[in-house]
């Protein structure tokens, strides 16, 4: 009898896996590395020919800032200093978001019906809305989706549990409704190191927050308290503690880190009073996903059931056996919030080390207006 129940459960898991594969193809639920914007193309689009020639040889690009003149520039940097490199397409997109929306990029994945977590679809919500269909928007969504796959055990990384680990039975009674929670990426700590030759090196620590959800009059909201031992909270803490490993093993997490670094740079430069070249920024074509206007803003609901059937001899029936079914069902919402902590005040640290090749001079970055000359200011 136990063997029969195990076969039934195995078939259910196989059917679930088949549906996931079908949905992944239909709704493009897997990260596509080929959509990452080409840095060399961005340099050419911005008219930075000199640095573009270096980038075509495999060198990276960093942002420079001259405190005395207020000039923002860019310069090639070797792979040995990859920590200083920045994605210019991501930087341009974030600058446009900050200019138009006065906020950093944000994303959430919400039930189509806010009162029904078990409904068939979730909606992608981008802030601002036009991020939907851009590569930056896709990075936000795919990073969040990968987090949910880790949460449900569909992706496995060493040292990171799923929310079902340790929930096999343990004497728990079957749940009458799904356990609902949300997990989202946040910026935990940020900073900028300024080298002696003006190179800006952004530092970002990303982490994951978790909250239990409870039903309110307008839909599901954060509960007043989330037990730190709740499986979603434990899993979020594990991802946060091992985030460098997550970045190393999940390409989309590495792209989210690049986007976060570009966000910190954008906030820092605007905070220093650097003026945007609005006409160029408006003309610059933000990289989009291949499907263009066919981009789907809804995906199948992220919900997972785990049933465990245990044949025991506690009941007194014709065969002296009973089947205890333990059902563990979880529903997950999520998102990404790239708001810079500390009221957008980015801590800075000056160092005496130099990062750029002495033979290289930074060139102006056209995303920003040239700093006024001292004679003009007078």
mmCIF file of C-alpha atoms in Angstrom:
data_model
loop_
_atom_site.group_PDB
_atom_site.id
_atom_site.type_symbol
_atom_site.label_atom_id
_atom_site.label_comp_id
_atom_site.label_asym_id
_atom_site.label_seq_id
_atom_site.Cartn_x
_atom_site.Cartn_y
_atom_site.Cartn_z
ATOM 1 C CA UNK A 1 0.000 0.000 0.000
ATOM 2 C CA UNK A 2 2.837 2.415 0.855
ATOM 3 C CA UNK A 3 4.510 1.611 -2.474
ATOM 4 C CA UNK A 4 1.271 2.429 -4.324
ATOM 5 C CA UNK A 5 1.023 5.805 -2.592
ATOM 6 C CA UNK A 6 4.669 6.567 -3.415
ATOM 7 C CA UNK A 7 3.979 5.861 -7.092
ATOM 8 C CA UNK A 8 0.979 8.219 -7.050
ATOM 9 C CA UNK A 9 3.088 11.000 -5.538
ATOM 10 C CA UNK A 10 5.934 10.412 -8.019
ATOM 11 C CA UNK A 11 3.488 10.730 -10.916
ATOM 12 C CA UNK A 12 2.144 13.971 -9.480
ATOM 13 C CA UNK A 13 5.661 15.402 -9.215
ATOM 14 C CA UNK A 14 6.434 14.319 -12.794
ATOM 15 C CA UNK A 15 3.269 16.030 -14.053
ATOM 16 C CA UNK A 16 4.222 19.183 -12.163
ATOM 17 C CA UNK A 17 7.713 19.136 -13.694
ATOM 18 C CA UNK A 18 6.288 18.714 -17.201
ATOM 19 C CA UNK A 19 3.978 21.700 -16.719
ATOM 20 C CA UNK A 20 6.883 23.813 -15.476
ATOM 21 C CA UNK A 21 8.913 23.016 -18.580
ATOM 22 C CA UNK A 22 5.967 23.857 -20.799
ATOM 23 C CA UNK A 23 5.327 27.147 -18.970
ATOM 24 C CA UNK A 24 9.033 28.047 -19.072
ATOM 25 C CA UNK A 25 9.041 27.811 -22.865
ATOM 26 C CA UNK A 26 5.723 29.628 -23.331
ATOM 27 C CA UNK A 27 6.322 32.479 -20.872
ATOM 28 C CA UNK A 28 10.127 32.669 -21.207
ATOM 29 C CA UNK A 29 10.787 31.882 -17.563
ATOM 30 C CA UNK A 30 14.482 31.131 -17.967
ATOM 31 C CA UNK A 31 17.266 33.709 -18.082
ATOM 32 C CA UNK A 32 18.613 34.383 -21.583
ATOM 33 C CA UNK A 33 22.283 35.436 -21.420
ATOM 34 C CA UNK A 34 22.180 36.533 -25.040
ATOM 35 C CA UNK A 35 20.020 39.582 -24.191
ATOM 36 C CA UNK A 36 22.750 41.177 -22.022
ATOM 37 C CA UNK A 37 23.530 44.513 -23.737
ATOM 38 C CA UNK A 38 26.821 44.803 -25.584
ATOM 39 C CA UNK A 39 29.004 47.422 -23.845
ATOM 40 C CA UNK A 40 30.842 48.206 -27.062
ATOM 41 C CA UNK A 41 27.562 48.940 -28.852
ATOM 42 C CA UNK A 42 26.528 51.254 -26.020
ATOM 43 C CA UNK A 43 29.790 53.169 -26.327
ATOM 44 C CA UNK A 44 29.301 53.576 -30.075
ATOM 45 C CA UNK A 45 25.689 54.684 -29.576
ATOM 46 C CA UNK A 46 26.889 57.322 -27.115
ATOM 47 C CA UNK A 47 29.636 58.462 -29.463
ATOM 48 C CA UNK A 48 32.535 57.441 -27.228
ATOM 49 C CA UNK A 49 34.747 56.167 -30.040
ATOM 50 C CA UNK A 50 38.108 56.160 -28.234
ATOM 51 C CA UNK A 51 36.942 54.007 -25.332
ATOM 52 C CA UNK A 52 34.901 51.849 -27.721
ATOM 53 C CA UNK A 53 38.131 50.822 -29.468
ATOM 54 C CA UNK A 54 39.515 49.585 -26.153
ATOM 55 C CA UNK A 55 36.281 47.790 -25.258
ATOM 56 C CA UNK A 56 36.361 45.906 -28.548
ATOM 57 C CA UNK A 57 39.647 44.374 -27.374
ATOM 58 C CA UNK A 58 37.968 42.906 -24.304
ATOM 59 C CA UNK A 59 38.687 45.686 -21.814
ATOM 60 C CA UNK A 60 35.940 46.904 -19.497
ATOM 61 C CA UNK A 61 34.720 50.436 -18.858
ATOM 62 C CA UNK A 62 34.693 52.373 -15.602
ATOM 63 C CA UNK A 63 33.256 55.771 -14.660
ATOM 64 C CA UNK A 64 35.497 58.606 -13.493
ATOM 65 C CA UNK A 65 34.710 61.814 -11.655
ATOM 66 C CA UNK A 66 36.909 64.890 -11.334
ATOM 67 C CA UNK A 67 35.932 66.589 -8.097
ATOM 68 C CA UNK A 68 37.663 69.844 -8.998
ATOM 69 C CA UNK A 69 35.995 70.335 -12.370
ATOM 70 C CA UNK A 70 32.850 68.277 -11.797
ATOM 71 C CA UNK A 71 33.470 66.370 -15.034
ATOM 72 C CA UNK A 72 32.078 62.841 -15.430
ATOM 73 C CA UNK A 73 34.138 60.639 -17.711
ATOM 74 C CA UNK A 74 34.746 57.042 -18.676
ATOM 75 C CA UNK A 75 37.886 55.063 -19.291
ATOM 76 C CA UNK A 76 38.916 51.526 -20.157
ATOM 77 C CA UNK A 77 39.885 49.293 -17.279
ATOM 78 C CA UNK A 78 41.510 45.881 -17.361
ATOM 79 C CA UNK A 79 39.814 42.695 -16.225
ATOM 80 C CA UNK A 80 42.129 42.751 -13.207
ATOM 81 C CA UNK A 81 39.998 45.663 -11.936
ATOM 82 C CA UNK A 82 36.602 44.270 -12.882
ATOM 83 C CA UNK A 83 35.176 45.552 -9.584
ATOM 84 C CA UNK A 84 35.289 49.064 -11.089
ATOM 85 C CA UNK A 85 33.544 48.141 -14.348
ATOM 86 C CA UNK A 86 30.005 49.364 -14.995
ATOM 87 C CA UNK A 87 27.356 48.515 -17.585
ATOM 88 C CA UNK A 88 26.685 51.733 -19.502
ATOM 89 C CA UNK A 89 23.294 50.488 -20.815
ATOM 90 C CA UNK A 90 22.187 49.792 -17.241
ATOM 91 C CA UNK A 91 23.537 53.151 -16.071
ATOM 92 C CA UNK A 92 21.670 55.014 -18.834
ATOM 93 C CA UNK A 93 18.430 53.197 -18.015
ATOM 94 C CA UNK A 94 18.708 53.917 -14.293
ATOM 95 C CA UNK A 95 19.477 57.589 -14.967
ATOM 96 C CA UNK A 96 16.314 57.851 -17.047
ATOM 97 C CA UNK A 97 14.286 56.166 -14.304
ATOM 98 C CA UNK A 98 15.660 58.546 -11.675
ATOM 99 C CA UNK A 99 15.031 61.575 -13.853
ATOM 100 C CA UNK A 100 11.465 60.651 -14.822
ATOM 101 C CA UNK A 101 10.225 58.872 -11.682
ATOM 102 C CA UNK A 102 12.416 60.268 -8.891
ATOM 103 C CA UNK A 103 12.923 56.718 -7.653
ATOM 104 C CA UNK A 104 15.171 53.742 -8.253
ATOM 105 C CA UNK A 105 13.949 50.778 -10.355
ATOM 106 C CA UNK A 106 11.530 48.465 -8.586
ATOM 107 C CA UNK A 107 9.627 45.302 -9.453
ATOM 108 C CA UNK A 108 6.969 43.168 -7.808
ATOM 109 C CA UNK A 109 5.242 39.920 -8.700
ATOM 110 C CA UNK A 110 1.631 40.031 -7.474
ATOM 111 C CA UNK A 111 -1.532 37.915 -7.784
ATOM 112 C CA UNK A 112 -3.771 39.003 -10.633
ATOM 113 C CA UNK A 113 -6.605 38.849 -8.112
ATOM 114 C CA UNK A 114 -5.197 40.395 -4.900
ATOM 115 C CA UNK A 115 -7.637 38.334 -2.812
ATOM 116 C CA UNK A 116 -6.740 34.976 -4.356
ATOM 117 C CA UNK A 117 -3.181 33.732 -3.972
ATOM 118 C CA UNK A 118 -4.158 30.461 -5.652
ATOM 119 C CA UNK A 119 -5.449 32.163 -8.807
ATOM 120 C CA UNK A 120 -3.991 31.062 -12.149
ATOM 121 C CA UNK A 121 -1.795 34.087 -12.857
ATOM 122 C CA UNK A 122 0.679 36.504 -11.354
ATOM 123 C CA UNK A 123 1.297 39.959 -12.795
ATOM 124 C CA UNK A 124 4.686 41.543 -13.349
ATOM 125 C CA UNK A 125 4.571 45.102 -12.032
ATOM 126 C CA UNK A 126 7.405 47.401 -13.019
ATOM 127 C CA UNK A 127 8.106 50.792 -11.501
ATOM 128 C CA UNK A 128 8.153 52.744 -13.731
ATOM 129 C CA UNK A 129 5.840 50.769 -15.983
ATOM 130 C CA UNK A 130 7.899 51.268 -19.146
ATOM 131 C CA UNK A 131 10.632 49.001 -17.737
ATOM 132 C CA UNK A 132 8.473 46.068 -18.837
ATOM 133 C CA UNK A 133 10.006 44.726 -22.042
ATOM 134 C CA UNK A 134 13.430 46.267 -21.416
ATOM 135 C CA UNK A 135 16.496 44.230 -20.540
ATOM 136 C CA UNK A 136 16.666 45.990 -17.167
ATOM 137 C CA UNK A 137 13.065 44.983 -16.457
ATOM 138 C CA UNK A 138 13.815 41.413 -17.498
ATOM 139 C CA UNK A 139 16.815 41.290 -15.139
ATOM 140 C CA UNK A 140 14.536 42.364 -12.276
ATOM 141 C CA UNK A 141 11.909 39.760 -13.130
ATOM 142 C CA UNK A 142 14.252 36.866 -13.868
ATOM 143 C CA UNK A 143 16.306 37.454 -10.716
ATOM 144 C CA UNK A 144 13.135 37.403 -8.648
ATOM 145 C CA UNK A 145 11.879 34.292 -10.441
ATOM 146 C CA UNK A 146 15.171 32.495 -9.784
ATOM 147 C CA UNK A 147 14.792 33.387 -6.108
ATOM 148 C CA UNK A 148 11.370 31.720 -6.081
ATOM 149 C CA UNK A 149 12.842 28.641 -7.746
ATOM 150 C CA UNK A 150 15.435 28.472 -4.964
ATOM 151 C CA UNK A 151 12.666 28.924 -2.435
ATOM 152 C CA UNK A 152 10.630 26.012 -3.791
ATOM 153 C CA UNK A 153 13.626 23.755 -4.392
ATOM 154 C CA UNK A 154 13.383 23.873 -8.194
ATOM 155 C CA UNK A 155 16.897 25.316 -8.168
ATOM 156 C CA UNK A 156 19.448 23.923 -5.752
ATOM 157 C CA UNK A 157 22.598 25.621 -4.485
ATOM 158 C CA UNK A 158 24.870 24.308 -1.710
ATOM 159 C CA UNK A 159 23.904 25.523 1.745
ATOM 160 C CA UNK A 160 20.588 27.076 0.689
ATOM 161 C CA UNK A 161 17.492 25.148 1.807
ATOM 162 C CA UNK A 162 14.081 25.202 0.179
ATOM 163 C CA UNK A 163 11.007 26.097 2.230
ATOM 164 C CA UNK A 164 9.999 22.422 2.172
ATOM 165 C CA UNK A 165 13.223 21.107 3.688
ATOM 166 C CA UNK A 166 12.492 19.713 7.132
ATOM 167 C CA UNK A 167 8.726 19.862 6.561
ATOM 168 C CA UNK A 168 8.146 16.239 5.663
ATOM 169 C CA UNK A 169 5.737 15.477 8.491
ATOM 170 C CA UNK A 170 7.155 15.888 11.958
ATOM 171 C CA UNK A 171 3.780 15.365 13.519
ATOM 172 C CA UNK A 172 2.352 18.457 11.808
ATOM 173 C CA UNK A 173 -1.304 18.460 10.946
ATOM 174 C CA UNK A 174 -2.365 19.080 7.337
ATOM 175 C CA UNK A 175 -2.756 22.753 6.473
ATOM 176 C CA UNK A 176 -6.217 24.000 5.608
ATOM 177 C CA UNK A 177 -4.828 26.800 3.397
ATOM 178 C CA UNK A 178 -1.537 27.664 1.725
ATOM 179 C CA UNK A 179 1.192 29.338 3.733
ATOM 180 C CA UNK A 180 1.689 32.668 1.970
ATOM 181 C CA UNK A 181 4.788 34.848 2.040
ATOM 182 C CA UNK A 182 6.785 37.268 -0.040
ATOM 183 C CA UNK A 183 10.520 37.502 -0.582
ATOM 184 C CA UNK A 184 12.285 40.365 -2.271
ATOM 185 C CA UNK A 185 15.796 41.584 -3.024
ATOM 186 C CA UNK A 186 17.014 44.747 -1.303
ATOM 187 C CA UNK A 187 20.187 46.797 -1.099
ATOM 188 C CA UNK A 188 21.662 46.241 2.340
ATOM 189 C CA UNK A 189 24.864 48.289 2.161
ATOM 190 C CA UNK A 190 26.343 50.511 -0.541
ATOM 191 C CA UNK A 191 29.397 52.680 -1.007
ATOM 192 C CA UNK A 192 31.769 54.287 -3.494
ATOM 193 C CA UNK A 193 35.562 54.126 -3.424
ATOM 194 C CA UNK A 194 37.256 57.037 -5.210
ATOM 195 C CA UNK A 195 40.774 56.243 -6.411
ATOM 196 C CA UNK A 196 43.565 58.785 -6.748
ATOM 197 C CA UNK A 197 43.013 58.972 -10.518
ATOM 198 C CA UNK A 198 39.281 59.563 -10.157
ATOM 199 C CA UNK A 199 37.932 56.092 -10.904
ATOM 200 C CA UNK A 200 34.692 55.298 -9.091
ATOM 201 C CA UNK A 201 34.365 51.792 -7.656
ATOM 202 C CA UNK A 202 30.812 50.997 -6.503
ATOM 203 C CA UNK A 203 30.240 48.541 -3.670
ATOM 204 C CA UNK A 204 26.909 46.799 -3.122
ATOM 205 C CA UNK A 205 25.679 44.161 -0.696
ATOM 206 C CA UNK A 206 22.386 42.664 -1.779
ATOM 207 C CA UNK A 207 20.182 40.555 0.440
ATOM 208 C CA UNK A 208 16.738 39.008 0.666
ATOM 209 C CA UNK A 209 13.921 40.017 3.010
ATOM 210 C CA UNK A 210 10.955 37.788 3.845
ATOM 211 C CA UNK A 211 7.534 38.506 5.304
ATOM 212 C CA UNK A 212 4.601 36.270 6.079
ATOM 213 C CA UNK A 213 1.384 37.434 4.407
ATOM 214 C CA UNK A 214 -2.049 37.757 5.924
ATOM 215 C CA UNK A 215 -5.359 38.593 4.295
ATOM 216 C CA UNK A 216 -6.608 42.179 4.582
ATOM 217 C CA UNK A 217 -9.614 44.082 3.217
ATOM 218 C CA UNK A 218 -7.781 45.007 -0.003
ATOM 219 C CA UNK A 219 -5.848 41.781 -0.469
ATOM 220 C CA UNK A 220 -2.839 40.157 1.134
ATOM 221 C CA UNK A 221 -0.537 42.345 3.217
ATOM 222 C CA UNK A 222 2.551 41.857 5.370
ATOM 223 C CA UNK A 223 1.753 40.239 8.693
ATOM 224 C CA UNK A 224 2.603 42.201 11.833
ATOM 225 C CA UNK A 225 5.167 39.550 12.768
ATOM 226 C CA UNK A 226 7.207 36.983 10.846
ATOM 227 C CA UNK A 227 8.843 34.265 12.902
ATOM 228 C CA UNK A 228 12.577 34.211 12.059
ATOM 229 C CA UNK A 229 12.293 30.417 12.135
ATOM 230 C CA UNK A 230 9.620 30.445 9.441
ATOM 231 C CA UNK A 231 10.963 28.448 6.463
ATOM 232 C CA UNK A 232 10.766 31.476 4.146
ATOM 233 C CA UNK A 233 12.702 33.623 6.640
ATOM 234 C CA UNK A 234 15.348 30.916 7.115
ATOM 235 C CA UNK A 235 15.703 30.499 3.369
ATOM 236 C CA UNK A 236 16.001 34.278 2.834
ATOM 237 C CA UNK A 237 18.696 34.471 5.517
ATOM 238 C CA UNK A 238 20.625 31.636 3.840
ATOM 239 C CA UNK A 239 20.526 33.388 0.438
ATOM 240 C CA UNK A 240 21.693 36.647 2.041
ATOM 241 C CA UNK A 241 24.558 34.946 3.871
ATOM 242 C CA UNK A 242 25.738 33.210 0.695
ATOM 243 C CA UNK A 243 24.961 35.931 -1.810
ATOM 244 C CA UNK A 244 28.464 36.011 -3.359
ATOM 245 C CA UNK A 245 28.085 32.292 -4.086
ATOM 246 C CA UNK A 246 24.635 32.888 -5.576
ATOM 247 C CA UNK A 247 26.089 35.576 -7.856
ATOM 248 C CA UNK A 248 28.909 33.252 -8.915
ATOM 249 C CA UNK A 249 26.533 30.411 -9.805
ATOM 250 C CA UNK A 250 23.438 32.185 -11.175
ATOM 251 C CA UNK A 251 24.161 34.413 -14.198
ATOM 252 C CA UNK A 252 20.990 36.458 -13.688
ATOM 253 C CA UNK A 253 22.015 37.205 -10.101
ATOM 254 C CA UNK A 254 25.304 38.532 -11.472
ATOM 255 C CA UNK A 255 23.327 40.802 -13.808
ATOM 256 C CA UNK A 256 21.197 42.010 -10.891
ATOM 257 C CA UNK A 257 24.422 42.897 -9.084
ATOM 258 C CA UNK A 258 25.609 44.846 -12.134
ATOM 259 C CA UNK A 259 22.297 46.714 -12.230
ATOM 260 C CA UNK A 260 22.564 47.479 -8.508
ATOM 261 C CA UNK A 261 26.102 48.816 -8.969
ATOM 262 C CA UNK A 262 24.932 51.046 -11.830
ATOM 263 C CA UNK A 263 22.119 52.303 -9.597
ATOM 264 C CA UNK A 264 24.534 53.250 -6.813
ATOM 265 C CA UNK A 265 26.739 55.099 -9.311
ATOM 266 C CA UNK A 266 23.772 56.981 -10.757
ATOM 267 C CA UNK A 267 22.541 58.064 -7.332
ATOM 268 C CA UNK A 268 26.062 59.115 -6.318
ATOM 269 C CA UNK A 269 26.701 61.218 -9.428
ATOM 270 C CA UNK A 270 23.346 62.973 -9.274
ATOM 271 C CA UNK A 271 23.933 63.587 -5.579
ATOM 272 C CA UNK A 272 27.209 65.308 -6.465
ATOM 273 C CA UNK A 273 25.287 67.752 -8.625
ATOM 274 C CA UNK A 274 26.231 66.288 -12.015
ATOM 275 C CA UNK A 275 23.814 67.475 -14.703
ATOM 276 C CA UNK A 276 22.237 65.025 -17.111
ATOM 277 C CA UNK A 277 22.406 65.501 -20.850
ATOM 278 C CA UNK A 278 18.641 65.154 -21.143
ATOM 279 C CA UNK A 279 18.430 65.391 -24.925
ATOM 280 C CA UNK A 280 20.959 62.579 -25.412
ATOM 281 C CA UNK A 281 19.405 60.472 -22.653
ATOM 282 C CA UNK A 282 16.002 60.776 -24.330
ATOM 283 C CA UNK A 283 17.481 59.778 -27.705
ATOM 284 C CA UNK A 284 19.404 56.802 -26.350
ATOM 285 C CA UNK A 285 17.575 53.575 -27.134
ATOM 286 C CA UNK A 286 17.172 51.533 -23.965
ATOM 287 C CA UNK A 287 17.947 47.878 -24.836
ATOM 288 C CA UNK A 288 14.822 45.720 -25.006
ATOM 289 C CA UNK A 289 13.985 42.023 -25.105
ATOM 290 C CA UNK A 290 13.604 40.328 -28.517
ATOM 291 C CA UNK A 291 9.825 39.827 -28.222
ATOM 292 C CA UNK A 292 9.245 43.577 -28.056
ATOM 293 C CA UNK A 293 5.541 44.464 -27.849
ATOM 294 C CA UNK A 294 4.678 40.764 -27.427
ATOM 295 C CA UNK A 295 6.333 40.736 -23.998
ATOM 296 C CA UNK A 296 4.027 39.018 -21.513
ATOM 297 C CA UNK A 297 3.309 40.763 -18.212
ATOM 298 C CA UNK A 298 1.653 37.721 -16.635
ATOM 299 C CA UNK A 299 2.962 34.285 -15.738
ATOM 300 C CA UNK A 300 1.438 31.197 -14.108
ATOM 301 C CA UNK A 301 1.088 31.433 -10.340
ATOM 302 C CA UNK A 302 4.100 30.452 -8.251
ATOM 303 C CA UNK A 303 2.609 27.918 -5.883
ATOM 304 C CA UNK A 304 3.796 24.508 -4.846
ATOM 305 C CA UNK A 305 2.213 21.545 -3.083
ATOM 306 C CA UNK A 306 4.057 18.715 -1.433
ATOM 307 C CA UNK A 307 2.051 15.702 -0.306
ATOM 308 C CA UNK A 308 3.420 12.890 1.797
ATOM 309 C CA UNK A 309 1.315 9.769 2.225
ATOM 310 C CA UNK A 310 2.288 7.551 5.133
ATOM 311 C CA UNK A 311 0.699 4.152 5.609
ATOM 312 C CA UNK A 312 0.304 3.337 9.298
ATOM 313 C CA UNK A 313 -1.506 0.939 11.562
ATOM 314 C CA UNK A 314 -3.212 3.391 13.896
ATOM 315 C CA UNK A 315 -6.676 2.976 12.422
ATOM 316 C CA UNK A 316 -8.781 -0.090 12.933
ATOM 317 C CA UNK A 317 -10.326 -0.793 9.548
ATOM 318 C CA UNK A 318 -10.707 -3.961 7.527
ATOM 319 C CA UNK A 319 -7.001 -4.142 6.861
ATOM 320 C CA UNK A 320 -5.874 -2.554 10.091
ATOM 321 C CA UNK A 321 -4.234 0.286 8.113
ATOM 322 C CA UNK A 322 -4.750 3.974 7.439
ATOM 323 C CA UNK A 323 -3.229 6.498 5.052
ATOM 324 C CA UNK A 324 -2.118 9.788 6.610
ATOM 325 C CA UNK A 325 -1.714 12.494 3.947
ATOM 326 C CA UNK A 326 0.403 15.480 4.987
ATOM 327 C CA UNK A 327 -0.122 18.351 2.553
ATOM 328 C CA UNK A 328 2.328 21.251 2.518
ATOM 329 C CA UNK A 329 1.271 24.072 0.228
ATOM 330 C CA UNK A 330 3.067 27.391 -0.183
ATOM 331 C CA UNK A 331 2.346 30.457 -2.252
ATOM 332 C CA UNK A 332 5.006 33.072 -2.916
ATOM 333 C CA UNK A 333 5.000 36.690 -3.979
ATOM 334 C CA UNK A 334 8.149 38.643 -4.556
ATOM 335 C CA UNK A 335 10.038 41.507 -6.050
ATOM 336 C CA UNK A 336 13.168 43.635 -6.254
ATOM 337 C CA UNK A 337 13.660 47.009 -4.593
ATOM 338 C CA UNK A 338 16.856 48.784 -5.624
ATOM 339 C CA UNK A 339 16.286 51.809 -3.389
ATOM 340 C CA UNK A 340 19.615 53.041 -2.057
ATOM 341 C CA UNK A 341 19.503 52.933 1.764
ATOM 342 C CA UNK A 342 20.147 55.974 3.896
ATOM 343 C CA UNK A 343 18.083 58.568 1.998
ATOM 344 C CA UNK A 344 20.290 58.168 -1.079
ATOM 345 C CA UNK A 345 23.391 59.319 0.742
ATOM 346 C CA UNK A 346 26.087 57.059 -0.669
ATOM 347 C CA UNK A 347 29.077 56.692 1.684
ATOM 348 C CA UNK A 348 32.391 57.451 -0.025
ATOM 349 C CA UNK A 349 35.983 56.549 0.711
ATOM 350 C CA UNK A 350 39.046 58.066 -0.951
ATOM 351 C CA UNK A 351 42.141 55.931 -1.443
ATOM 352 C CA UNK A 352 45.644 56.783 -2.647
ATOM 353 C CA UNK A 353 45.805 53.814 -5.012
ATOM 354 C CA UNK A 354 45.523 54.427 -8.746
ATOM 355 C CA UNK A 355 43.463 52.188 -10.985
ATOM 356 C CA UNK A 356 43.745 53.492 -14.546
ATOM 357 C CA UNK A 357 46.560 52.851 -16.993
ATOM 358 C CA UNK A 358 48.851 55.930 -16.785
ATOM 359 C CA UNK A 359 48.774 56.159 -20.578
ATOM 360 C CA UNK A 360 44.983 56.468 -20.580
ATOM 361 C CA UNK A 361 43.066 59.696 -20.122
ATOM 362 C CA UNK A 362 39.341 59.557 -19.294
ATOM 363 C CA UNK A 363 37.045 60.986 -21.962
ATOM 364 C CA UNK A 364 33.788 62.841 -21.192
ATOM 365 C CA UNK A 365 30.752 60.635 -20.712
ATOM 366 C CA UNK A 366 28.033 62.152 -22.936
ATOM 367 C CA UNK A 367 25.248 61.074 -20.566
ATOM 368 C CA UNK A 368 26.239 64.137 -18.526
ATOM 369 C CA UNK A 369 26.636 67.758 -19.559
ATOM 370 C CA UNK A 370 30.161 69.184 -19.546
ATOM 371 C CA UNK A 371 30.982 70.943 -16.313
ATOM 372 C CA UNK A 372 30.960 74.756 -16.703
ATOM 373 C CA UNK A 373 34.387 76.310 -17.029
ATOM 374 C CA UNK A 374 35.641 78.540 -14.246
ATOM 375 C CA UNK A 375 35.643 81.559 -16.584
ATOM 376 C CA UNK A 376 32.025 80.900 -17.601
ATOM 377 C CA UNK A 377 31.000 80.496 -13.990
ATOM 378 C CA UNK A 378 32.629 83.812 -13.166
#
